[in-house]
Coordinates of N, CA and C in Angstrom, one line a residue:
Chain A
K1392 N -22.8 76.2 11.2 CA -22.5 75.7 9.8 C -23.0 76.4 8.7
N1393 N -22.3 76.3 7.7 CA -22.4 76.8 6.4 C -23.5 76.4 5.7
E1394 N -24.3 77.6 5.1 CA -25.6 76.8 4.7 C -25.7 77.6 2.9
V1395 N -26.4 77.3 2.2 CA -26.2 77.8 0.9 C -27.8 77.9 0.4
E1396 N -28.3 78.8 0.1 CA -30.0 79.3 -0.2 C -29.7 79.9 -1.4
Q1397 N -30.8 79.2 -2.1 CA -30.6 79.9 -3.5 C -32.2 80.1 -4.0
S1398 N -32.5 81.4 -4.7 CA -33.8 81.6 -5.1 C -33.7 82.5 -6.3
P1399 N -34.6 82.2 -7.5 CA -35.9 81.1 -7.1 C -35.5 79.5 -7.1
Q1400 N -36.4 78.8 -6.6 CA -36.1 77.5 -6.9 C -36.5 77.4 -8.4
N1401 N -37.4 77.5 -8.7 CA -37.8 77.3 -10.3 C -38.2 78.9 -11.0
L1402 N -37.6 79.0 -12.4 CA -37.6 80.4 -12.8 C -38.1 80.0 -14.3
T1403 N -39.5 80.4 -14.9 CA -39.5 80.3 -16.5 C -39.7 81.8 -17.1
A1404 N -39.4 81.9 -17.9 CA -39.0 83.2 -18.5 C -39.2 83.0 -20.3
Q1405 N -39.5 84.3 -20.9 CA -39.4 84.3 -22.3 C -38.2 84.1 -23.0
E1406 N -37.9 84.0 -23.9 CA -36.7 84.1 -24.6 C -36.5 85.7 -24.7
G1407 N -34.9 85.8 -24.5 CA -34.6 87.3 -24.7 C -34.4 88.2 -23.2
E1408 N -35.1 87.3 -22.1 CA -35.3 88.2 -20.9 C -34.1 88.2 -20.0
F1409 N -33.8 89.2 -19.2 CA -32.8 89.3 -18.5 C -33.0 88.2 -17.3
I1410 N -32.0 87.4 -17.2 CA -32.4 86.4 -15.8 C -31.3 86.8 -14.7
T1411 N -32.1 86.4 -13.5 CA -31.1 87.0 -12.5 C -31.6 85.5 -11.3
I1412 N -30.5 84.9 -10.9 CA -30.3 83.5 -10.0 C -29.5 84.5 -8.9
N1413 N -30.3 84.0 -7.7 CA -29.3 84.5 -6.3 C -29.3 83.5 -5.1
C1414 N -28.0 83.9 -4.9 CA -27.3 82.6 -3.4 C -26.9 83.4 -2.6
S1415 N -27.4 83.0 -1.4 CA -26.9 83.6 -0.2 C -26.1 82.2 0.7
Y1416 N -25.0 82.8 1.7 CA -24.4 81.9 2.3 C -24.3 82.6 3.7
S1417 N -23.9 81.6 4.5 CA -23.8 81.9 6.1 C -22.6 82.3 6.7
V1418 N -21.3 81.6 6.0 CA -20.1 82.2 7.1 C -19.2 82.3 5.8
G1419 N -17.9 82.9 6.1 CA -17.2 83.3 5.4 C -16.8 82.3 4.3
I1420 N -16.1 82.6 3.4 CA -16.0 81.4 2.3 C -14.4 82.0 1.3
S1421 N -13.9 81.1 0.9 CA -13.0 81.3 0.2 C -13.2 81.3 -1.4
A1422 N -14.3 81.1 -1.7 CA -14.6 81.1 -3.1 C -16.2 80.4 -3.4
L1423 N -16.5 81.2 -4.1 CA -18.3 80.6 -4.8 C -18.3 80.3 -6.1
H1424 N -18.8 79.3 -6.4 CA -18.7 78.5 -7.6 C -20.3 78.7 -8.1
W1425 N -20.5 78.9 -9.1 CA -21.8 78.8 -10.0 C -21.5 77.3 -10.9
L1426 N -22.6 76.5 -11.0 CA -22.1 75.4 -11.9 C -23.7 75.4 -12.7
Q1427 N -23.7 74.5 -13.9 CA -24.8 74.3 -14.8 C -25.0 73.0 -14.5
Q1428 N -26.2 72.3 -14.6 CA -26.7 71.0 -14.7 C -27.6 70.7 -15.9
H1429 N -26.9 70.5 -17.0 CA -27.7 70.2 -18.2 C -29.2 69.2 -17.5
P1430 N -30.1 69.3 -18.8 CA -31.1 68.3 -18.5 C -30.7 66.5 -18.6
G1431 N -29.4 66.5 -19.2 CA -29.1 65.3 -19.2 C -28.2 64.6 -18.2
G1432 N -28.0 65.9 -16.9 CA -27.4 65.3 -15.9 C -26.2 66.0 -15.6
G1433 N -25.3 66.3 -16.8 CA -23.9 66.5 -16.6 C -23.7 68.0 -16.0
I1434 N -22.7 68.2 -14.8 CA -22.2 69.2 -14.6 C -21.1 69.8 -14.9
V1435 N -21.4 71.2 -15.2 CA -20.5 71.9 -15.8 C -20.1 73.2 -15.0
S1436 N -18.7 73.2 -14.6 CA -18.6 74.6 -13.7 C -18.8 75.8 -14.8
L1437 N -19.2 76.8 -14.3 CA -19.3 78.1 -15.0 C -18.2 79.2 -14.4
F1438 N -18.4 79.3 -13.4 CA -17.4 80.5 -12.6 C -17.0 80.0 -11.3
M1439 N -15.9 80.4 -10.6 CA -15.2 80.5 -9.8 C -14.9 82.3 -9.0
L1440 N -15.4 82.5 -7.9 CA -15.0 84.0 -7.8 C -14.7 84.0 -6.1
S1441 N -14.1 84.8 -6.0 CA -13.9 85.3 -5.1 C -13.9 86.8 -4.5
S1442 N -14.3 87.5 -5.4 CA -14.5 89.0 -5.2 C -15.3 89.4 -6.4
G1443 N -15.7 90.6 -6.6 CA -16.4 91.2 -7.5 C -17.2 90.5 -8.7
K1444 N -16.6 90.4 -9.8 CA -17.7 90.1 -10.9 C -16.8 89.4 -12.0
K1445 N -17.3 88.3 -12.8 CA -16.9 87.9 -13.8 C -17.8 87.6 -15.1
K1446 N -17.4 87.7 -16.5 CA -18.2 87.6 -17.5 C -17.5 86.7 -18.4
H1447 N -18.6 85.9 -18.9 CA -18.3 85.1 -19.9 C -19.5 84.7 -21.0
G1448 N -19.4 85.5 -22.0 CA -20.4 85.4 -22.9 C -21.4 86.3 -22.3
R1449 N -22.8 85.5 -22.5 CA -24.1 85.9 -21.8 C -23.8 86.1 -20.4
L1450 N -23.3 85.6 -19.8 CA -23.1 85.0 -18.7 C -22.3 86.2 -17.8
I1451 N -23.0 86.6 -16.4 CA -22.0 87.5 -15.3 C -22.4 86.8 -14.1
A1452 N -21.6 86.5 -13.6 CA -21.4 86.4 -12.0 C -20.9 87.6 -11.2
T1453 N -21.5 88.1 -10.3 CA -21.0 88.8 -9.1 C -21.1 88.3 -7.5
I1454 N -20.3 88.9 -6.6 CA -20.3 88.5 -5.5 C -20.1 89.6 -4.4
N1455 N -20.9 90.0 -3.6 CA -20.8 90.8 -2.4 C -20.4 90.2 -1.2
I1456 N -18.8 90.1 -0.9 CA -18.4 89.5 0.4 C -19.2 89.9 1.7
Q1457 N -19.3 91.4 1.7 CA -19.9 91.7 3.1 C -21.3 91.2 3.2
E1458 N -21.9 91.1 2.1 CA -23.3 90.8 2.3 C -23.7 89.2 2.0
K1459 N -22.5 88.5 1.8 CA -22.7 87.0 1.7 C -23.7 86.6 0.7
H1460 N -23.4 87.3 -0.7 CA -24.5 87.2 -1.4 C -24.0 87.2 -2.9
S1461 N -24.3 86.1 -4.0 CA -23.6 86.2 -4.9 C -25.1 86.2 -6.0
S1462 N -24.8 86.5 -7.2 CA -25.8 86.6 -8.2 C -25.3 86.3 -9.7
L1463 N -26.1 85.3 -10.4 CA -25.7 84.8 -11.7 C -26.7 85.5 -12.6
H1464 N -26.2 86.3 -13.7 CA -27.0 86.9 -14.6 C -26.7 86.3 -15.9
I1465 N -28.1 86.1 -16.8 CA -28.0 85.6 -18.2 C -28.8 86.8 -18.8
T1466 N -27.8 87.5 -19.9 CA -28.2 88.5 -20.7 C -28.7 87.6 -21.9
A1467 N -30.1 88.4 -22.6 CA -30.5 87.8 -23.8 C -30.6 86.3 -23.8
S1468 N -31.5 85.9 -22.8 CA -31.7 84.3 -22.4 C -32.2 83.8 -23.8
H1469 N -32.1 82.3 -24.2 CA -32.1 81.4 -25.3 C -32.6 80.1 -24.6
P1470 N -33.5 79.4 -25.3 CA -33.9 78.1 -24.9 C -32.8 77.6 -24.3
R1471 N -31.6 77.2 -25.1 CA -30.4 76.3 -24.8 C -30.1 76.8 -23.3
D1472 N -30.2 78.0 -22.7 CA -30.0 78.1 -21.0 C -30.8 77.7 -20.2
S1473 N -31.7 76.5 -21.1 CA -32.7 75.9 -19.8 C -31.7 74.6 -19.4
A1474 N -31.5 74.8 -17.8 CA -30.7 74.2 -17.2 C -31.2 73.9 -15.9
V1475 N -30.3 73.5 -14.9 CA -30.4 73.8 -13.3 C -29.1 74.3 -12.9
Y1476 N -29.3 75.4 -12.3 CA -27.9 76.5 -11.8 C -27.7 76.1 -10.4
I1477 N -26.7 75.7 -10.0 CA -26.2 75.4 -8.9 C -25.0 76.3 -8.3
C1478 N -25.4 76.5 -7.0 CA -24.3 77.8 -6.5 C -23.6 76.8 -5.1
A1479 N -22.4 77.1 -5.1 CA -21.8 76.3 -4.2 C -20.8 77.0 -3.4
A1480 N -20.8 77.0 -2.0 CA -19.8 77.8 -1.3 C -18.5 77.1 -1.0
G1481 N -17.4 77.4 -0.7 CA -16.1 76.7 -0.6 C -15.4 77.6 0.2
W1482 N -15.0 76.6 1.3 CA -13.9 77.2 2.5 C -13.0 76.4 3.1
D1483 N -12.0 76.2 3.3 CA -10.5 75.5 3.8 C -10.8 74.4 2.8
D1484 N -11.3 72.9 2.7 CA -11.1 72.1 1.8 C -12.8 71.5 1.8
K1485 N -13.6 72.4 2.1 CA -15.3 72.1 2.0 C -16.0 72.5 1.1
I1486 N -16.8 72.1 0.6 CA -17.8 72.7 -0.6 C -19.1 72.2 -0.1
I1487 N -20.1 73.3 0.1 CA -21.6 72.9 0.2 C -22.1 73.3 -1.0
F1488 N -23.0 73.1 -1.3 CA -23.9 73.1 -2.7 C -25.5 73.5 -2.1
G1489 N -25.9 74.5 -2.9 CA -27.4 75.0 -2.9 C -28.0 74.0 -3.8
K1490 N -29.6 73.8 -3.3 CA -30.5 72.7 -4.1 C -30.5 73.0 -5.4
G1491 N -29.9 74.6 -6.2 CA -30.3 74.5 -7.2 C -31.5 75.4 -7.7
T1492 N -31.3 76.1 -8.7 CA -32.2 76.7 -9.5 C -32.9 76.0 -10.9
R1493 N -34.0 75.8 -11.0 CA -34.3 75.1 -12.2 C -35.2 76.4 -13.3
L1494 N -34.3 76.6 -14.1 CA -34.6 77.7 -15.0 C -34.9 77.0 -16.6
H1495 N -36.0 77.4 -17.0 CA -36.8 77.0 -18.3 C -37.0 78.1 -19.1
I1496 N -36.1 78.4 -20.2 CA -36.8 79.7 -21.3 C -37.3 79.4 -22.5
L1497 N -38.5 79.7 -22.4 CA -39.7 79.3 -23.6 C -39.4 80.2 -24.7
P1498 N -39.3 79.3 -26.3 CA -39.3 80.0 -27.2 C -40.2 81.2 -27.6
Chain Q
D858 N -12.0 63.0 -25.7 CA -12.3 62.4 -24.6 C -12.5 63.0 -23.5
A859 N -13.1 62.6 -22.5 CA -13.7 63.2 -21.5 C -12.5 62.9 -20.4
D860 N -12.4 64.0 -19.5 CA -11.2 64.3 -18.6 C -11.9 63.1 -17.3
V861 N -13.1 63.0 -17.1 CA -13.2 62.5 -15.8 C -14.5 61.4 -16.4
T862 N -14.5 60.1 -16.3 CA -15.1 59.3 -16.6 C -15.7 58.1 -15.6
Q863 N -16.8 58.1 -15.4 CA -18.0 57.1 -14.4 C -18.2 56.0 -15.3
T864 N -18.1 54.9 -14.8 CA -18.6 53.7 -15.2 C -19.3 52.7 -13.9
P865 N -20.6 52.5 -14.1 CA -21.4 52.3 -15.1 C -22.4 53.9 -15.4
R866 N -22.9 54.1 -16.3 CA -23.8 55.5 -16.3 C -25.0 54.8 -15.9
N867 N -25.5 54.1 -15.9 CA -26.8 53.5 -15.4 C -26.7 51.9 -15.1
R868 N -27.2 51.9 -14.0 CA -27.4 50.6 -13.1 C -28.1 50.4 -12.4
I869 N -29.4 49.2 -12.8 CA -30.1 48.5 -12.1 C -29.9 47.5 -10.9
T870 N -30.3 47.4 -9.8 CA -29.5 46.2 -8.9 C -30.7 46.0 -7.8
K871 N -30.7 44.9 -7.0 CA -31.6 44.7 -6.0 C -30.8 44.7 -4.8
T872 N -32.0 44.9 -3.6 CA -31.7 45.4 -2.3 C -30.7 44.1 -1.7
G873 N -29.6 44.3 -1.1 CA -28.5 43.5 -0.7 C -27.7 43.1 -1.5
K874 N -27.5 43.6 -2.9 CA -26.4 43.2 -3.6 C -25.0 44.3 -3.5
R875 N -24.2 43.8 -3.9 CA -22.9 44.6 -3.6 C -22.6 45.4 -5.2
I876 N -22.4 46.6 -5.0 CA -22.3 47.4 -5.9 C -21.1 48.1 -6.3
M877 N -20.1 48.4 -7.1 CA -19.2 49.3 -7.1 C -19.4 50.3 -8.4
L878 N -19.1 51.6 -8.0 CA -19.0 52.5 -9.3 C -17.7 53.2 -9.3
E879 N -17.1 53.2 -10.5 CA -16.0 53.5 -10.9 C -15.9 55.0 -11.6
C880 N -14.6 55.4 -11.1 CA -14.4 56.8 -11.6 C -12.7 56.7 -11.8
S881 N -12.7 57.5 -13.3 CA -11.2 57.7 -13.6 C -11.1 58.9 -14.1
Q882 N -9.8 59.4 -14.3 CA -9.7 60.7 -14.7 C -8.2 60.8 -15.2
T883 N -8.1 61.7 -16.1 CA -6.5 62.1 -17.1 C -6.2 63.2 -16.9
K884 N -6.9 64.1 -15.7 CA -6.6 65.3 -15.6 C -5.4 65.3 -14.6
G885 N -4.4 64.2 -14.1 CA -3.8 64.4 -13.4 C -3.7 65.2 -11.8
H886 N -4.9 65.3 -11.8 CA -5.5 65.8 -10.2 C -5.3 64.8 -9.2
D887 N -5.0 65.7 -7.6 CA -4.6 64.4 -6.7 C -5.7 64.7 -5.9
R888 N -6.9 65.1 -6.0 CA -8.1 65.2 -5.3 C -9.1 64.6 -5.8
M889 N -9.8 63.9 -5.4 CA -10.9 63.0 -5.9 C -12.5 63.1 -5.2
Y890 N -13.8 63.3 -5.5 CA -14.8 63.2 -4.6 C -15.7 62.2 -5.2
W891 N -16.6 61.8 -4.1 CA -17.9 61.2 -4.4 C -19.0 61.8 -4.2
Y892 N -20.0 62.3 -4.7 CA -21.3 63.2 -4.4 C -22.5 62.1 -4.6
R893 N -23.3 62.2 -4.0 CA -24.9 62.0 -4.5 C -26.0 63.0 -4.6
Q894 N -26.5 62.8 -5.6 CA -27.6 63.8 -5.9 C -29.3 63.4 -5.6
D895 N -30.3 63.7 -4.8 CA -31.2 63.6 -4.7 C -32.4 64.3 -5.2
P896 N -33.5 64.3 -5.9 CA -34.3 65.1 -6.5 C -34.7 66.1 -5.1
G897 N -34.4 67.5 -5.4 CA -35.0 68.2 -4.2 C -33.7 69.0 -3.3
L898 N -32.8 67.8 -3.3 CA -31.6 68.2 -2.5 C -30.2 68.7 -3.2
G899 N -29.5 69.4 -2.7 CA -28.1 69.2 -3.5 C -27.2 68.5 -3.2
L900 N -26.2 68.6 -4.1 CA -25.2 67.7 -4.1 C -24.4 67.4 -2.5
R901 N -24.3 66.1 -2.2 CA -23.8 65.8 -0.9 C -22.7 65.0 -1.0
L902 N -21.8 65.5 -0.1 CA -20.3 64.8 -0.2 C -20.6 63.3 0.9
I903 N -19.8 62.1 -0.1 CA -20.2 60.5 0.4 C -18.6 60.6 1.2
Y904 N -17.5 60.9 0.2 CA -16.2 60.6 0.4 C -15.4 61.5 -0.5
Y905 N -14.0 61.9 0.2 CA -13.1 62.7 -0.7 C -11.8 61.9 -0.4
S906 N -10.9 62.2 -1.1 CA -9.5 61.7 -0.9 C -8.5 62.7 -1.5
F907 N -7.5 62.6 -0.7 CA -6.5 64.3 -1.3 C -5.2 63.3 -2.0
D908 N -5.2 62.0 -1.9 CA -4.1 61.7 -2.4 C -4.5 60.0 -2.4
V909 N -3.6 59.1 -2.7 CA -3.8 57.7 -2.8 C -3.8 57.3 -1.2
K910 N -2.9 57.6 -0.5 CA -3.1 57.2 1.2 C -4.1 58.0 1.9
D911 N -4.9 59.0 1.5 CA -5.8 60.0 2.0 C -6.8 59.7 2.0
I912 N -7.8 58.9 2.6 CA -9.3 58.9 2.6 C -10.4 59.5 3.6
N913 N -11.0 60.2 3.3 CA -11.8 60.9 4.1 C -13.3 60.9 4.0
K914 N -14.1 60.9 5.3 CA -15.6 60.4 5.4 C -16.4 61.8 5.0
G915 N -17.4 62.1 3.8 CA -17.9 63.2 4.2 C -19.2 63.0 4.8
E916 N -20.2 64.2 4.7 CA -21.5 64.2 5.5 C -22.2 62.8 5.3
I917 N -22.2 62.3 4.4 CA -23.1 60.9 4.3 C -22.4 59.8 3.8
S918 N -21.6 59.3 4.6 CA -20.4 58.1 4.3 C -21.3 56.7 4.6
D919 N -22.2 56.6 5.5 CA -22.7 55.3 5.9 C -23.2 54.6 4.9
G920 N -22.9 53.4 4.8 CA -23.4 52.2 3.7 C -22.6 52.3 2.5
Y921 N -21.5 53.2 2.7 CA -20.5 53.5 1.3 C -19.4 53.1 1.8
S922 N -18.5 52.6 0.9 CA -16.9 52.5 1.0 C -16.2 52.8 -0.2
V923 N -15.0 53.5 0.1 CA -14.3 53.8 -1.3 C -13.0 53.0 -1.3
S924 N -12.3 53.4 -2.2 CA -10.9 52.7 -2.8 C -10.5 53.5 -3.7
R925 N -9.3 54.3 -3.2 CA -8.4 54.9 -4.1 C -7.2 53.9 -4.7
Q926 N -7.3 53.5 -5.7 CA -6.6 52.6 -6.2 C -5.1 52.6 -6.9
A927 N -5.6 54.2 -7.2 CA -4.2 55.0 -8.0 C -4.6 56.3 -8.3
Q928 N -3.8 57.2 -8.3 CA -4.1 58.8 -8.3 C -5.3 59.0 -9.5
A929 N -5.5 58.2 -10.5 CA -6.6 58.3 -11.4 C -7.6 57.8 -11.2
K930 N -7.5 56.8 -10.2 CA -8.8 55.7 -10.0 C -9.3 55.9 -8.7
F931 N -10.8 56.2 -8.2 CA -11.6 56.2 -7.2 C -12.8 55.5 -7.1
S932 N -13.0 54.6 -6.6 CA -14.0 54.0 -6.7 C -15.0 53.6 -5.4
L933 N -16.4 54.0 -5.6 CA -17.3 53.9 -4.6 C -18.2 52.5 -4.4
S934 N -18.2 51.8 -3.4 CA -18.7 50.5 -3.1 C -20.2 50.9 -2.3
L935 N -21.1 50.1 -2.8 CA -22.2 49.8 -1.9 C -22.0 48.3 -1.5
E936 N -21.7 48.1 -0.1 CA -21.8 46.5 0.5 C -22.9 45.9 0.5
S937 N -23.9 46.8 0.8 CA -25.4 46.1 0.7 C -26.4 47.1 0.3
A938 N -26.7 47.1 -1.2 CA -27.3 48.1 -1.3 C -28.9 48.0 -0.8
I939 N -29.5 49.3 -0.7 CA -30.9 49.6 -0.4 C -31.4 50.7 -1.1
P940 N -33.0 50.2 -1.2 CA -33.3 51.5 -2.0 C -33.5 52.9 -1.9
N941 N -33.0 53.3 -0.5 CA -32.9 54.6 -0.6 C -31.6 55.5 -0.8
Q942 N -30.5 54.1 -1.6 CA -29.4 54.7 -1.7 C -29.7 54.9 -3.4
T943 N -30.9 54.7 -3.8 CA -31.3 55.3 -5.1 C -30.9 56.6 -5.4
A944 N -30.2 56.9 -6.3 CA -29.6 58.4 -6.5 C -29.0 58.4 -7.7
L945 N -28.7 59.8 -8.1 CA -27.5 59.9 -9.0 C -26.0 60.5 -8.5
Y946 N -25.2 59.4 -8.6 CA -23.8 59.6 -8.1 C -22.9 60.2 -9.1
F947 N -22.1 61.4 -8.7 CA -21.2 62.0 -9.3 C -19.4 61.6 -8.5
C948 N -18.8 61.6 -9.6 CA -17.2 61.8 -8.9 C -16.8 63.1 -9.5
A949 N -16.0 63.8 -9.1 CA -15.4 65.0 -9.3 C -13.7 64.9 -9.1
T950 N -13.0 65.9 -9.6 CA -11.3 66.2 -9.5 C -11.2 67.4 -8.7
R951 N -10.3 67.5 -8.5 CA -9.8 68.9 -8.0 C -8.2 68.9 -7.8
Q952 N -7.7 70.0 -8.3 CA -6.1 69.9 -8.1 C -5.8 70.6 -6.7
G953 N -5.5 70.3 -6.0 CA -5.0 71.0 -4.5 C -4.2 72.4 -4.9
G954 N -4.9 73.6 -4.1 CA -4.3 74.7 -4.4 C -5.0 75.5 -5.3
T955 N -6.1 75.1 -6.0 CA -7.2 75.5 -6.7 C -8.4 75.5 -6.4
D956 N -9.5 75.8 -6.9 CA -11.0 75.8 -6.6 C -12.0 75.2 -7.4
T957 N -11.5 74.7 -8.8 CA -12.4 74.4 -9.4 C -12.4 72.9 -9.6
Q958 N -13.6 72.2 -9.3 CA -13.8 70.9 -9.2 C -14.3 70.5 -11.0
Y959 N -13.7 69.5 -11.5 CA -14.4 68.6 -12.5 C -15.0 67.7 -12.5
F960 N -16.6 67.6 -12.9 CA -17.6 66.8 -12.6 C -17.4 65.4 -13.8
G961 N -17.5 64.2 -13.4 CA -18.0 63.4 -14.4 C -19.1 63.1 -14.6
P962 N -19.4 62.5 -15.6 CA -21.2 62.5 -16.2 C -22.0 62.2 -15.1
G963 N -21.8 61.1 -14.2 CA -22.9 60.9 -13.2 C -22.9 59.6 -13.8
T964 N -23.5 58.7 -12.5 CA -24.1 57.1 -12.6 C -25.6 57.4 -12.1
R965 N -26.3 57.0 -13.1 CA -27.8 56.8 -12.1 C -27.9 55.3 -11.4
L966 N -28.1 55.4 -10.4 CA -28.3 54.1 -9.5 C -29.7 53.8 -9.1
T967 N -30.2 52.8 -9.6 CA -31.6 52.4 -9.2 C -31.5 51.2 -8.1
V968 N -32.0 51.0 -7.0 CA -32.0 49.9 -6.1 C -33.4 49.3 -5.7
L969 N -33.7 48.4 -6.2 CA -34.9 48.0 -6.5 C -35.3 47.0 -5.0

């Protein structure tokens, strides 16, 4: 059974800090997803990775297939980055979601 | 206009009532999904559909049923709602052969 574990569960940081959220999964996957859930509840897909690294603005996602581990980094964090970040592992037509990391950036 | 819409956005109902949540999409995707989200838990799959004639149970389908009326519409029904079905429900779509899912805005359901 594939499981997805995220750490930390909660993270509070000051504006401007470099943020790292980690995700580990237990079996082989075809894609690793990072999602952002806004305080109002809406979910947006940030990245889909199968290898290497992707960057979009201040967000960077990396994946290490051998170690079954992915990280989401936020550079120069801002209060508007406050949200729940969800990691999800996909394989075949299945997808399993982590419980999310609640990020709070203080001004 | 949003590509994936859900109605209603909020619903309060009583135990034993029949409830239908509706999802529509304009993305032309063939695959549609229903998830529920509970505090402290990840999103969990209720049902999914690969096309109008292909409906599949997810990990928590008991107490729910679905209908894929057209490629663009996927409805979730609670035949007799119970309080532990109080949750945030999300519809999502995906085009077969791609990996990205697109989520609706969610329906907050409260069963008293």
